[in-house]
XYZ file of N, CA and C in Angstrom:
264
model
N 144.078 106.145 30.650
C 143.662 104.886 30.090
C 143.229 103.912 31.183
N 142.706 104.490 32.238
C 142.191 103.673 33.325
C 141.034 102.800 32.890
N 140.234 103.312 31.930
C 139.087 102.537 31.452
C 139.549 101.259 30.750
N 140.609 101.355 29.982
C 141.132 100.179 29.280
C 141.681 99.179 30.285
N 142.411 99.669 31.271
C 142.941 98.785 32.309
C 141.836 98.093 33.080
N 140.809 98.858 33.453
C 139.682 98.270 34.184
C 138.950 97.245 33.320
N 138.790 97.528 32.049
C 138.137 96.581 31.144
C 138.930 95.301 30.974
N 140.246 95.441 30.858
C 141.090 94.255 30.700
C 141.101 93.412 31.974
N 141.142 94.066 33.126
C 141.106 93.324 34.389
C 139.774 92.603 34.542
N 138.684 93.299 34.205
C 137.360 92.681 34.295
C 137.266 91.473 33.369
N 137.758 91.622 32.146
C 137.734 90.506 31.193
C 138.576 89.340 31.705
N 139.737 89.631 32.265
C 140.616 88.575 32.772
C 139.995 87.864 33.973
N 139.333 88.613 34.837
C 138.744 88.004 36.027
C 137.475 87.219 35.723
N 136.703 87.668 34.733
C 135.447 86.986 34.418
C 135.651 85.830 33.460
N 136.659 85.918 32.632
C 137.018 84.824 31.739
C 135.861 84.280 30.923
N 135.414 83.068 31.269
C 134.373 82.383 30.501
C 133.002 83.032 30.635
N 132.793 83.805 31.675
C 131.490 84.451 31.865
C 131.283 85.605 30.886
N 132.357 86.179 30.370
C 132.265 87.312 29.455
C 132.749 86.892 28.074
N 132.134 85.851 27.541
C 132.558 85.322 26.247
C 132.040 86.153 25.083
N 131.120 87.093 25.367
C 130.539 87.916 24.316
C 131.584 88.789 23.641
N 132.600 89.212 24.384
C 133.623 90.104 23.857
C 135.008 89.490 23.995
N 135.816 89.639 22.955
C 137.213 89.220 23.043
C 138.004 90.327 23.739
N 139.245 90.062 24.071
C 140.071 91.068 24.737
C 140.275 92.292 23.835
N 140.422 92.074 22.539
C 140.567 93.183 21.597
C 139.306 94.042 21.579
N 138.148 93.403 21.569
C 136.891 94.146 21.585
C 136.713 94.909 22.892
N 137.134 94.321 23.997
C 137.045 94.996 25.293
C 137.873 96.271 25.268
N 139.087 96.192 24.747
C 139.950 97.369 24.674
C 139.309 98.443 23.790
N 138.809 98.050 22.626
C 138.174 99.010 21.715
C 136.944 99.658 22.338
N 136.108 98.860 22.969
C 134.900 99.392 23.606
C 135.274 100.339 24.737
N 136.278 99.993 25.508
C 136.691 100.848 26.620
C 137.240 102.182 26.128
N 137.974 102.177 25.039
C 138.484 103.429 24.474
C 137.327 104.308 24.014
N 136.369 103.724 23.318
C 135.207 104.481 22.842
C 134.392 105.011 24.014
N 134.179 104.188 25.025
C 133.419 104.611 26.206
C 134.138 105.760 26.912
N 135.458 105.679 27.029
C 136.222 106.746 27.671
C 136.079 108.063 26.902
N 136.119 107.994 25.587
C 135.959 109.202 24.764
C 134.546 109.758 24.896
N 133.543 108.889 24.871
C 132.159 109.339 25.000
C 131.856 109.909 26.386
N 132.538 109.414 27.397
C 132.354 109.953 28.740
C 132.776 111.418 28.786
N 133.922 111.708 28.223
C 134.402 113.092 28.179
C 133.493 113.939 27.304
N 133.063 113.399 26.169
C 132.170 114.140 25.273
C 130.850 114.471 25.960
N 130.310 113.543 26.729
C 129.063 113.789 27.449
C 129.218 114.884 28.481
N 130.334 114.875 29.196
C 130.588 115.901 30.198
C 130.760 117.266 29.538
N 131.490 117.308 28.433
C 131.684 118.581 27.730
C 130.385 119.097 27.124
N 129.568 118.209 26.604
C 128.278 118.625 26.032
C 127.366 119.200 27.111
N 127.367 118.580 28.284
C 126.545 119.087 29.381
C 127.042 120.454 29.837
N 128.355 120.636 29.887
C 128.915 121.933 30.248
C 128.562 122.993 29.218
N 128.560 122.614 27.955
C 128.189 123.547 26.892
C 126.734 123.986 27.016
N 125.857 123.038 27.316
C 124.439 123.374 27.499
C 124.271 124.343 28.666
N 124.935 124.062 29.772
C 124.829 124.943 30.938
C 125.396 126.325 30.640
N 126.486 126.384 29.865
C 127.066 127.673 29.509
C 126.146 128.479 28.602
N 125.537 127.806 27.644
C 124.612 128.495 26.732
C 123.384 129.026 27.465
N 122.979 128.343 28.520
C 121.814 128.766 29.293
C 122.185 129.686 30.459
N 123.480 129.976 30.599
C 123.988 130.839 31.672
C 123.565 130.365 33.058
N 123.701 129.069 33.304
C 123.408 128.536 34.634
C 124.639 127.805 35.158
N 124.836 127.867 36.442
C 125.981 127.196 37.056
C 125.625 125.773 37.464
N 124.469 125.593 38.064
C 124.026 124.279 38.506
C 122.778 123.884 37.732
N 122.687 122.590 37.410
C 121.523 122.110 36.668
C 120.372 121.740 37.577
N 120.546 121.936 38.860
C 119.469 121.636 39.801
C 119.906 121.911 41.222
N 118.952 121.963 42.110
C 119.249 122.234 43.504
C 118.878 121.061 44.413
N 118.451 119.955 43.824
C 118.069 118.787 44.605
C 119.254 118.206 45.363
N 120.404 118.140 44.705
C 121.617 117.604 45.312
C 122.664 118.722 45.363
N 122.667 119.524 46.403
C 123.576 120.661 46.459
C 125.051 120.251 46.545
N 125.886 121.076 45.949
C 127.320 120.845 46.022
C 127.901 120.045 44.879
N 127.085 119.459 44.041
C 127.603 118.661 42.927
C 127.130 119.166 41.581
N 126.436 120.301 41.553
C 126.017 120.877 40.287
C 124.683 120.378 39.797
N 124.019 119.550 40.521
C 122.705 119.065 40.110
C 122.737 117.636 39.606
N 121.548 117.090 39.459
C 121.417 115.691 39.045
C 121.930 115.459 37.625
N 121.793 116.466 36.764
C 122.247 116.323 35.378
C 123.754 116.087 35.326
N 124.499 116.679 36.274
C 125.940 116.465 36.323
C 126.298 115.026 36.679
N 125.416 114.336 37.356
C 125.681 112.947 37.738
C 125.494 111.974 36.580
N 124.623 112.309 35.648
C 124.303 111.362 34.583
C 124.729 111.839 33.200
N 125.436 112.973 33.105
C 125.781 113.503 31.798
C 126.591 112.514 30.953
N 127.505 111.813 31.561
C 128.307 110.831 30.819
C 127.502 109.598 30.461
N 126.628 109.179 31.360
C 125.798 107.999 31.088
C 124.845 108.215 29.917
N 124.423 109.449 29.711
C 123.509 109.737 28.604
C 124.146 109.441 27.253
N 125.454 109.437 27.200
C 126.157 109.121 25.950
C 126.682 107.693 25.930
N 127.208 107.239 27.062
C 127.873 105.937 27.058
C 126.911 104.753 27.110
N 125.840 104.873 27.866
C 124.907 103.748 27.986
C 124.277 103.369 26.642
N 123.760 104.334 25.867
C 123.207 103.952 24.560
C 124.266 103.379 23.615
N 125.478 103.935 23.660
C 126.541 103.429 22.778
C 126.902 101.987 23.113
N 127.039 101.683 24.395
C 127.361 100.312 24.796
C 126.220 99.365 24.457
N 124.995 99.798 24.698
C 123.841 98.964 24.356
C 123.833 98.643 22.863
N 123.985 99.671 22.017
C 123.960 99.456 20.566
C 125.096 98.549 20.121
N 126.255 98.716 20.728
C 127.380 97.852 20.362
C 127.076 96.395 20.718
N 126.629 96.184 21.945
C 126.362 94.812 22.375
C 125.186 94.200 21.614
N 124.230 94.996 21.247
C 123.031 94.498 20.557
C 123.322 94.137 19.101
N 124.094 94.973 18.409
C 124.260 94.790 16.967
C 125.638 94.315 16.524
N 126.657 94.492 17.351
C 127.993 94.097 16.949
C 128.501 92.911 17.756
N 128.335 92.989 19.080
C 128.896 91.970 19.980
C 128.218 90.647 19.904
């Protein structure tokens, strides 16, 4: 639950600058983001397994490719954007 802790600390430190979200909303968003981060990583692993490849690229050796760097962002960034755009 590091994401929730980081979100609460950020909300506490920013105070009036982050008036868009209440502390309850910050906790809820952080929980959803944490779940989507894991889901994005698992989905990327599933794609690589189905294609029988170990690395998604050779541009950045040693880390599994560029797709491994952004797999979580592909799920979390749109979710956070949609939340802030339509709910927050």
